[in-house]
């Protein structure tokens, strides 16, 4: 299945997902021009107020396409958010080694050009991108072997520069397998960290990566979102294609639509607070990634299903407020209120909201015909005026109290369907 997924990625048209452009940026730190490939999401021009998380790729010359393919696929199914990608080309002779491999053998820290490259990213590249493009404050960095080890140095700062780190088969410098767990255990801000290796890596590299994993696993911190994978029957290079989807889905898990698993294990099992769960989910998405999107219709319907299953009908009132806020011209909010009153046995008020929704825009599987039909069906349940013999105002049987007639509700005729 995973190989099929990778094959599908290779067939995706990158141009359908994003606008890609190349910039030659002169770096004062490096005293040279560096090629940057910048990928903007498809919605970037269409939605001029929307902001996007930022992904910085080391080894951008060969990591751009697999990352972009995964994000294209995930965005198509609304599983992954759209992201601005900045890929740093390092394909010139010995360029990546000079950028990321100049490490002091005694201290295990960058020296020479690697210090300049570190400063290039933190002091020049990020300010440039954040000034010229609409990014959120959520930043990811990714690399492979030499560059995967180098990106860890951004954790060594008092306040880490990036929020998420994707380290693919890192070739760790001296002492890094001990230093990273120490740093991660003391951080006071949320950090996402993905680490992978494969049996195709050289043995010493595998052993040190697994030692790093053993120590990070012992960290008990709610701020650390950590995932490690060791792949079988993969080479040092094919590991990249296995790791990228897993890493991105780990980082953006909370931003995904409500799944069957999430519904069954976290939502329908609640005794109350279904709408609060939905609010918190989208608050986390906004606070974590800076992504402010409308609440998905399917997520609203999932919460509706949990409310109905647990017969907590009053919560549909709060759900209708969310529906009206996110889809103010649609019939969704009225539908939720109509459903609430219908479930509570207040059919006249249910009819009122079904007919109110009839006059608004259709959305998802809610149609004008459906709203009209529901209203007509419920009208049949109203108490009918009894036939009274004798004079007006008299009751034939003194034991029988007068019956008030339910007020008539004007019902607009359904619109004629367009031919």
CSV table of C-alpha atoms in Angstrom, one decimal:
chain,number,residue,atom,x,y,z
A,1,UNK,CA,0.0,0.0,0.0
A,2,UNK,CA,2.8,2.4,0.9
A,3,UNK,CA,4.5,1.7,-2.5
A,4,UNK,CA,1.2,2.4,-4.2
A,5,UNK,CA,1.0,5.7,-2.3
A,6,UNK,CA,4.5,6.7,-3.5
A,7,UNK,CA,3.6,5.8,-7.0
A,8,UNK,CA,0.5,8.0,-6.9
A,9,UNK,CA,2.6,10.9,-5.7
A,10,UNK,CA,4.8,10.6,-8.7
A,11,UNK,CA,1.8,11.1,-11.0
A,12,UNK,CA,0.6,14.3,-9.4
A,13,UNK,CA,1.0,17.5,-11.5
A,14,UNK,CA,3.0,19.9,-9.4
A,15,UNK,CA,1.7,22.8,-11.4
A,16,UNK,CA,-1.8,22.1,-10.4
A,17,UNK,CA,-0.9,22.6,-6.8
A,18,UNK,CA,1.3,25.6,-6.7
A,19,UNK,CA,3.2,28.4,-8.2
A,20,UNK,CA,6.9,27.7,-8.3
A,21,UNK,CA,9.6,30.3,-8.8
A,22,UNK,CA,13.3,30.5,-8.5
A,23,UNK,CA,15.2,33.3,-6.9
A,24,UNK,CA,18.9,34.0,-6.7
A,25,UNK,CA,19.4,35.6,-3.3
A,26,UNK,CA,22.7,37.2,-2.4
A,27,UNK,CA,23.8,36.3,1.1
A,28,UNK,CA,26.0,38.7,3.0
A,29,UNK,CA,26.7,35.9,5.5
A,30,UNK,CA,27.8,33.5,2.8
A,31,UNK,CA,29.3,36.1,0.5
A,32,UNK,CA,27.6,34.5,-2.5
A,33,UNK,CA,24.4,34.0,-4.3
A,34,UNK,CA,22.2,31.1,-3.3
A,35,UNK,CA,19.4,29.6,-5.4
A,36,UNK,CA,16.0,29.4,-3.7
A,37,UNK,CA,13.0,27.5,-5.1
A,38,UNK,CA,9.8,28.9,-3.6
A,39,UNK,CA,6.5,27.0,-4.0
A,40,UNK,CA,3.3,28.9,-3.2
A,41,UNK,CA,0.0,27.1,-2.7
A,42,UNK,CA,-2.7,27.1,-5.4
A,43,UNK,CA,-4.9,29.3,-3.3
A,44,UNK,CA,-2.2,31.9,-2.6
A,45,UNK,CA,-3.3,34.4,-5.3
A,46,UNK,CA,-7.0,33.6,-5.0
A,47,UNK,CA,-7.1,34.3,-1.2
A,48,UNK,CA,-5.0,37.4,-0.6
A,49,UNK,CA,-5.6,37.4,3.2
A,50,UNK,CA,-4.8,33.8,4.0
A,51,UNK,CA,-1.5,32.9,5.7
A,52,UNK,CA,0.4,29.6,5.4
A,53,UNK,CA,2.9,27.6,7.5
A,54,UNK,CA,6.4,27.6,6.2
A,55,UNK,CA,8.5,24.6,5.3
A,56,UNK,CA,12.3,25.1,4.8
A,57,UNK,CA,14.0,22.3,2.9
A,58,UNK,CA,17.7,21.7,3.1
A,59,UNK,CA,18.8,19.5,0.1
A,60,UNK,CA,16.0,21.3,-1.7
A,61,UNK,CA,17.3,20.2,-5.1
A,62,UNK,CA,16.0,16.6,-4.4
A,63,UNK,CA,13.7,17.0,-1.4
A,64,UNK,CA,11.3,19.5,-3.0
A,65,UNK,CA,9.4,17.2,-5.3
A,66,UNK,CA,8.7,14.4,-2.8
A,67,UNK,CA,7.6,16.9,-0.1
A,68,UNK,CA,5.5,18.8,-2.7
A,69,UNK,CA,3.9,15.6,-3.9
A,70,UNK,CA,2.9,14.6,-0.4
A,71,UNK,CA,1.4,18.0,0.3
A,72,UNK,CA,-0.4,18.1,-3.0
A,73,UNK,CA,-2.0,14.7,-2.3
A,74,UNK,CA,-2.9,15.6,1.3
A,75,UNK,CA,-4.4,19.0,0.3
A,76,UNK,CA,-6.5,17.3,-2.4
A,77,UNK,CA,-8.2,15.3,0.4
A,78,UNK,CA,-8.1,18.1,2.9
A,79,UNK,CA,-5.9,16.0,5.1
A,80,UNK,CA,-2.9,18.4,5.0
A,81,UNK,CA,-2.9,22.2,5.0
A,82,UNK,CA,-1.4,24.2,2.2
A,83,UNK,CA,2.2,25.2,3.0
A,84,UNK,CA,4.7,27.7,1.5
A,85,UNK,CA,7.9,25.7,0.7
A,86,UNK,CA,11.3,27.3,0.4
A,87,UNK,CA,13.9,24.8,-0.9
A,88,UNK,CA,17.5,25.7,-0.6
A,89,UNK,CA,19.5,24.2,-3.5
A,90,UNK,CA,22.8,22.6,-2.4
A,91,UNK,CA,23.6,20.7,-5.6
A,92,UNK,CA,27.0,22.3,-6.4
A,93,UNK,CA,30.1,20.3,-5.8
A,94,UNK,CA,30.7,19.9,-2.1
A,95,UNK,CA,28.2,22.6,-1.3
A,96,UNK,CA,26.1,20.7,1.2
A,97,UNK,CA,29.2,19.4,3.0
A,98,UNK,CA,30.5,23.0,3.3
A,99,UNK,CA,27.1,24.3,4.4
A,100,UNK,CA,26.2,21.6,6.9
A,101,UNK,CA,29.2,19.4,7.4
A,102,UNK,CA,31.8,21.8,8.7
A,103,UNK,CA,31.7,20.5,12.3
A,104,UNK,CA,34.4,20.8,15.0
A,105,UNK,CA,35.5,17.2,15.8
A,106,UNK,CA,36.0,18.1,19.5
A,107,UNK,CA,32.9,20.1,20.3
A,108,UNK,CA,30.5,18.7,17.7
A,109,UNK,CA,29.5,22.3,16.9
A,110,UNK,CA,29.4,24.1,13.5
A,111,UNK,CA,32.5,25.9,12.4
A,112,UNK,CA,33.7,27.9,9.4
A,113,UNK,CA,31.1,28.1,6.6
A,114,UNK,CA,28.6,26.0,8.5
A,115,UNK,CA,28.3,28.9,11.0
A,116,UNK,CA,27.7,31.3,8.1
A,117,UNK,CA,25.1,28.9,6.6
A,118,UNK,CA,23.4,28.7,10.0
A,119,UNK,CA,23.2,32.5,10.2
A,120,UNK,CA,22.1,32.7,6.5
A,121,UNK,CA,19.0,30.8,7.3
A,122,UNK,CA,18.1,32.4,10.7
A,123,UNK,CA,19.2,36.0,10.0
A,124,UNK,CA,18.6,36.4,6.3
A,125,UNK,CA,16.4,33.8,4.7
A,126,UNK,CA,13.6,33.6,7.3
A,127,UNK,CA,13.2,37.4,7.6
A,128,UNK,CA,13.1,37.7,3.8
A,129,UNK,CA,10.5,35.1,3.4
A,130,UNK,CA,8.3,36.3,6.2
A,131,UNK,CA,8.5,39.8,4.9
A,132,UNK,CA,7.7,39.0,1.2
A,133,UNK,CA,5.2,36.2,1.7
A,134,UNK,CA,2.2,35.6,3.8
A,135,UNK,CA,3.5,33.0,6.3
A,136,UNK,CA,2.2,32.1,9.8
A,137,UNK,CA,4.6,31.8,12.7
A,138,UNK,CA,4.7,28.0,12.3
A,139,UNK,CA,7.9,26.9,10.7
A,140,UNK,CA,9.2,23.4,9.8
A,141,UNK,CA,12.7,22.4,8.7
A,142,UNK,CA,13.7,19.2,7.0
A,143,UNK,CA,16.9,17.5,5.8
A,144,UNK,CA,18.5,14.2,4.9
A,145,UNK,CA,21.7,12.6,6.5
A,146,UNK,CA,24.2,15.5,6.7
A,147,UNK,CA,21.6,18.2,6.5
A,148,UNK,CA,19.3,16.2,8.8
A,149,UNK,CA,21.9,16.4,11.5
A,150,UNK,CA,22.6,20.1,10.9
A,151,UNK,CA,19.0,21.2,11.4
A,152,UNK,CA,19.2,20.0,15.0
A,153,UNK,CA,21.4,23.0,15.8
A,154,UNK,CA,18.4,25.2,15.6
A,155,UNK,CA,17.2,23.4,18.8
A,156,UNK,CA,20.3,24.5,20.6
A,157,UNK,CA,19.1,28.1,20.9
A,158,UNK,CA,17.3,29.2,24.0
A,159,UNK,CA,14.1,29.6,22.0
A,160,UNK,CA,14.2,27.2,19.0
A,161,UNK,CA,13.8,28.9,15.7
A,162,UNK,CA,11.6,26.2,14.2
A,163,UNK,CA,8.5,24.5,15.6
A,164,UNK,CA,8.9,21.2,13.8
A,165,UNK,CA,12.0,19.2,12.8
A,166,UNK,CA,12.1,16.4,10.2
A,167,UNK,CA,15.3,14.5,10.5
A,168,UNK,CA,15.7,11.8,7.9
A,169,UNK,CA,18.6,9.3,8.6
A,170,UNK,CA,20.8,12.0,10.3
A,171,UNK,CA,24.5,11.6,10.2
A,172,UNK,CA,25.0,12.7,13.8
A,173,UNK,CA,28.1,14.7,14.8
A,174,UNK,CA,29.9,14.0,18.1
A,175,UNK,CA,27.6,13.8,21.2
A,176,UNK,CA,24.4,14.9,19.4
A,177,UNK,CA,22.6,11.7,20.4
A,178,UNK,CA,23.0,12.8,24.1
A,179,UNK,CA,22.6,16.5,23.6
A,180,UNK,CA,19.2,16.5,21.7
A,181,UNK,CA,17.3,14.5,24.4
A,182,UNK,CA,18.7,16.9,27.1
A,183,UNK,CA,17.5,19.9,25.1
A,184,UNK,CA,14.1,18.4,24.3
A,185,UNK,CA,13.5,17.6,27.9
A,186,UNK,CA,13.9,21.2,29.0
A,187,UNK,CA,12.0,23.0,26.3
A,188,UNK,CA,9.0,25.0,27.5
A,189,UNK,CA,7.3,25.4,24.1
A,190,UNK,CA,5.5,22.8,21.8
A,191,UNK,CA,7.9,21.0,19.5
A,192,UNK,CA,7.3,18.4,16.8
A,193,UNK,CA,10.2,16.1,16.1
A,194,UNK,CA,10.3,13.3,13.5
A,195,UNK,CA,13.3,10.9,13.3
A,196,UNK,CA,13.8,7.9,11.0
A,197,UNK,CA,16.4,5.4,10.0
A,198,UNK,CA,16.4,2.2,7.9
A,199,UNK,CA,18.3,-1.1,7.8
A,200,UNK,CA,19.8,0.3,4.6
A,201,UNK,CA,21.8,2.8,6.7
A,202,UNK,CA,25.3,2.0,7.7
A,203,UNK,CA,25.4,0.1,11.0
A,204,UNK,CA,27.1,2.8,13.1
A,205,UNK,CA,24.6,5.4,11.9
A,206,UNK,CA,21.6,3.2,12.8
A,207,UNK,CA,23.0,2.5,16.3
A,208,UNK,CA,23.5,6.1,17.1
A,209,UNK,CA,20.0,7.1,15.7
A,210,UNK,CA,18.4,4.3,17.8
A,211,UNK,CA,20.3,5.5,20.9
A,212,UNK,CA,18.9,9.0,20.3
A,213,UNK,CA,15.5,7.4,20.0
A,214,UNK,CA,15.8,5.4,23.2
A,215,UNK,CA,16.7,8.6,25.2
A,216,UNK,CA,14.0,10.8,23.6
A,217,UNK,CA,11.3,8.2,24.3
A,218,UNK,CA,12.1,8.6,28.0
A,219,UNK,CA,11.1,12.3,28.0
A,220,UNK,CA,7.8,12.9,29.7
A,221,UNK,CA,6.8,16.3,28.3
A,222,UNK,CA,3.3,17.4,27.1
A,223,UNK,CA,5.1,19.9,24.8
A,224,UNK,CA,7.0,17.2,22.8
A,225,UNK,CA,5.3,15.6,19.9
A,226,UNK,CA,7.8,12.9,18.9
A,227,UNK,CA,7.7,10.1,16.4
A,228,UNK,CA,10.5,7.6,15.4
A,229,UNK,CA,10.4,5.1,12.5
A,230,UNK,CA,12.8,2.4,11.5
A,231,UNK,CA,12.1,1.0,8.0
A,232,UNK,CA,12.8,-2.5,6.8
A,233,UNK,CA,14.0,-3.3,3.3
A,234,UNK,CA,14.5,0.4,2.4
A,235,UNK,CA,17.7,2.0,1.2
A,236,UNK,CA,19.3,5.2,2.7
A,237,UNK,CA,17.6,7.1,-0.2
A,238,UNK,CA,14.2,5.3,-0.6
A,239,UNK,CA,13.7,6.0,3.2
A,240,UNK,CA,13.0,9.6,2.2
A,241,UNK,CA,9.8,8.5,0.3
A,242,UNK,CA,8.6,6.4,3.2
A,243,UNK,CA,9.3,9.1,5.8
A,244,UNK,CA,7.9,12.3,4.3
A,245,UNK,CA,4.2,11.4,4.4
A,246,UNK,CA,4.5,9.9,7.9
A,247,UNK,CA,6.3,13.0,9.2
A,248,UNK,CA,3.8,15.5,7.7
A,249,UNK,CA,0.8,13.6,8.9
A,250,UNK,CA,2.3,13.4,12.3
A,251,UNK,CA,2.8,17.2,12.5
A,252,UNK,CA,-0.6,18.1,11.1
A,253,UNK,CA,-2.6,15.3,12.7
A,254,UNK,CA,-4.8,17.7,14.7
A,255,UNK,CA,-5.6,19.8,11.6
A,256,UNK,CA,-7.1,16.8,9.8
A,257,UNK,CA,-10.9,16.4,9.4
A,258,UNK,CA,-12.6,14.3,12.1
A,259,UNK,CA,-11.9,10.7,11.2
A,260,UNK,CA,-13.9,7.6,12.1
A,261,UNK,CA,-11.2,6.7,14.7
A,262,UNK,CA,-11.4,10.2,16.3
A,263,UNK,CA,-15.2,10.0,16.3
A,264,UNK,CA,-15.3,6.6,17.9
A,265,UNK,CA,-12.5,7.0,20.4
A,266,UNK,CA,-12.8,10.7,21.4
A,267,UNK,CA,-16.1,12.2,20.5
A,268,UNK,CA,-19.1,9.9,20.8
A,269,UNK,CA,-17.7,8.5,24.0
A,270,UNK,CA,-18.1,12.0,25.7
A,271,UNK,CA,-20.9,12.4,28.2
A,272,UNK,CA,-21.2,16.1,27.2
A,273,UNK,CA,-19.4,19.0,25.6
A,274,UNK,CA,-19.5,17.8,22.0
A,275,UNK,CA,-19.6,21.4,20.6
A,276,UNK,CA,-16.8,22.4,23.0
A,277,UNK,CA,-14.7,19.6,21.6
A,278,UNK,CA,-15.2,21.0,18.1
A,279,UNK,CA,-14.3,24.6,19.2
A,280,UNK,CA,-11.1,23.4,21.0
A,281,UNK,CA,-10.1,21.4,17.9
A,282,UNK,CA,-10.2,24.5,15.7
A,283,UNK,CA,-8.6,26.7,18.4
A,284,UNK,CA,-5.7,24.3,18.5
A,285,UNK,CA,-5.3,24.4,14.8
A,286,UNK,CA,-5.2,28.2,14.8
A,287,UNK,CA,-3.0,28.5,17.9
A,288,UNK,CA,-0.5,25.8,16.8
A,289,UNK,CA,-0.2,26.5,13.1
A,290,UNK,CA,-1.7,29.9,12.6
A,291,UNK,CA,-4.2,28.4,10.2
A,292,UNK,CA,-7.7,30.0,10.4
A,293,UNK,CA,-10.1,28.1,8.2
A,294,UNK,CA,-13.9,27.7,8.4
A,295,UNK,CA,-15.1,24.8,10.4
A,296,UNK,CA,-15.5,21.9,7.9
A,297,UNK,CA,-19.1,21.0,7.2
A,298,UNK,CA,-18.2,17.3,7.7
A,299,UNK,CA,-16.8,18.1,11.1
A,300,UNK,CA,-20.1,19.9,12.0
A,301,UNK,CA,-22.0,16.9,10.8
A,302,UNK,CA,-19.8,14.5,12.9
A,303,UNK,CA,-20.6,16.5,16.0
A,304,UNK,CA,-24.3,16.5,15.1
A,305,UNK,CA,-24.2,12.7,14.8
A,306,UNK,CA,-22.6,12.4,18.3
A,307,UNK,CA,-25.2,14.7,19.8
A,308,UNK,CA,-28.1,12.7,18.3
A,309,UNK,CA,-26.6,9.4,19.3
A,310,UNK,CA,-26.2,10.5,22.9
A,311,UNK,CA,-29.6,12.3,22.8
A,312,UNK,CA,-28.1,15.6,24.1
A,313,UNK,CA,-30.4,17.6,21.8
A,314,UNK,CA,-29.9,21.0,23.5
A,315,UNK,CA,-26.3,21.1,22.2
A,316,UNK,CA,-27.7,21.5,18.7
A,317,UNK,CA,-28.5,25.1,19.6
A,318,UNK,CA,-24.7,25.8,20.1
A,319,UNK,CA,-23.9,23.9,17.0
A,320,UNK,CA,-26.3,26.0,15.0
A,321,UNK,CA,-24.4,29.1,16.1
A,322,UNK,CA,-21.1,27.7,14.7
A,323,UNK,CA,-22.9,26.8,11.5
A,324,UNK,CA,-24.3,30.3,11.1
A,325,UNK,CA,-20.9,31.9,11.9
A,326,UNK,CA,-19.1,29.8,9.3
A,327,UNK,CA,-21.8,29.5,6.7
A,328,UNK,CA,-24.1,32.5,7.3
A,329,UNK,CA,-25.9,32.3,3.9
A,330,UNK,CA,-26.6,28.6,4.1
A,331,UNK,CA,-29.5,26.7,5.6
A,332,UNK,CA,-27.2,24.7,7.9
A,333,UNK,CA,-27.8,26.7,11.1
A,334,UNK,CA,-31.6,26.5,10.6
A,335,UNK,CA,-31.4,22.8,9.9
A,336,UNK,CA,-29.6,22.2,13.2
A,337,UNK,CA,-32.3,24.2,15.1
A,338,UNK,CA,-35.1,22.4,13.3
A,339,UNK,CA,-33.5,19.1,14.1
A,340,UNK,CA,-33.3,20.0,17.8
A,341,UNK,CA,-36.9,21.0,18.0
A,342,UNK,CA,-38.0,18.0,16.1
A,343,UNK,CA,-36.1,15.7,18.4
A,344,UNK,CA,-37.6,17.4,21.4
A,345,UNK,CA,-41.1,17.0,20.1
A,346,UNK,CA,-41.7,20.7,19.4
A,347,UNK,CA,-42.9,20.2,15.8
A,348,UNK,CA,-44.4,23.7,15.2
A,349,UNK,CA,-41.0,25.3,15.9
A,350,UNK,CA,-39.2,22.6,14.0
A,351,UNK,CA,-41.4,23.5,10.9
A,352,UNK,CA,-40.6,27.2,11.4
A,353,UNK,CA,-36.9,26.6,11.1
A,354,UNK,CA,-37.2,24.1,8.3
A,355,UNK,CA,-39.1,26.7,6.3
A,356,UNK,CA,-36.6,29.4,7.4
A,357,UNK,CA,-33.8,27.3,6.0
A,358,UNK,CA,-35.8,26.7,2.8
A,359,UNK,CA,-35.2,30.3,1.9
A,360,UNK,CA,-31.4,30.1,2.2
A,361,UNK,CA,-28.7,28.6,0.2
A,362,UNK,CA,-28.3,24.8,-0.1
A,363,UNK,CA,-25.2,23.3,1.4
A,364,UNK,CA,-23.6,19.8,1.3
A,365,UNK,CA,-26.5,17.3,1.3
A,366,UNK,CA,-29.1,19.8,2.5
A,367,UNK,CA,-31.5,20.9,-0.2
A,368,UNK,CA,-34.6,23.0,-0.5
A,369,UNK,CA,-36.7,20.0,-1.4
A,370,UNK,CA,-35.5,18.2,1.7
A,371,UNK,CA,-36.3,21.1,4.0
A,372,UNK,CA,-39.7,21.6,2.4
A,373,UNK,CA,-40.5,17.8,2.6
A,374,UNK,CA,-39.5,17.7,6.3
A,375,UNK,CA,-41.7,20.7,7.1
A,376,UNK,CA,-44.7,19.1,5.3
A,377,UNK,CA,-44.3,15.8,7.1
A,378,UNK,CA,-44.2,17.5,10.5
A,379,UNK,CA,-47.3,19.6,9.8
A,380,UNK,CA,-49.3,16.4,9.6
A,381,UNK,CA,-48.6,15.7,13.2
A,382,UNK,CA,-50.2,19.0,14.4
A,383,UNK,CA,-53.4,18.7,16.5
A,384,UNK,CA,-56.4,19.4,14.3
A,385,UNK,CA,-59.4,21.5,15.4
A,386,UNK,CA,-62.3,19.2,16.5
A,387,UNK,CA,-65.7,19.6,15.0
A,388,UNK,CA,-68.0,21.4,17.5
A,389,UNK,CA,-71.7,21.1,17.6
A,390,UNK,CA,-74.0,23.8,18.8
A,391,UNK,CA,-73.3,27.5,19.0
A,392,UNK,CA,-69.9,29.1,18.6
A,393,UNK,CA,-68.0,29.1,21.9
A,394,UNK,CA,-70.0,26.2,23.4
A,395,UNK,CA,-68.6,22.8,24.2
A,396,UNK,CA,-71.0,19.9,23.6
A,397,UNK,CA,-69.7,17.9,26.5
A,398,UNK,CA,-69.2,19.9,29.6
A,399,UNK,CA,-66.4,17.5,30.7
A,400,UNK,CA,-64.4,18.3,27.5
A,401,UNK,CA,-62.3,21.4,27.6
A,402,UNK,CA,-62.1,23.6,24.5
A,403,UNK,CA,-59.2,22.7,22.2
A,404,UNK,CA,-57.1,25.5,20.8
A,405,UNK,CA,-56.3,25.3,17.1
A,406,UNK,CA,-52.6,25.3,16.3
A,407,UNK,CA,-51.8,28.5,14.4
A,408,UNK,CA,-51.4,28.0,10.7
A,409,UNK,CA,-47.9,28.4,9.3
A,410,UNK,CA,-47.5,29.9,5.9
A,411,UNK,CA,-45.6,27.5,3.7
A,412,UNK,CA,-44.0,28.8,0.5
A,413,UNK,CA,-44.4,26.6,-2.5
A,414,UNK,CA,-41.2,24.8,-3.5
A,415,UNK,CA,-39.3,26.5,-6.2
A,416,UNK,CA,-39.7,25.0,-9.6
A,417,UNK,CA,-36.6,23.1,-10.7
A,418,UNK,CA,-34.7,24.6,-13.6
A,419,UNK,CA,-35.2,22.7,-16.8
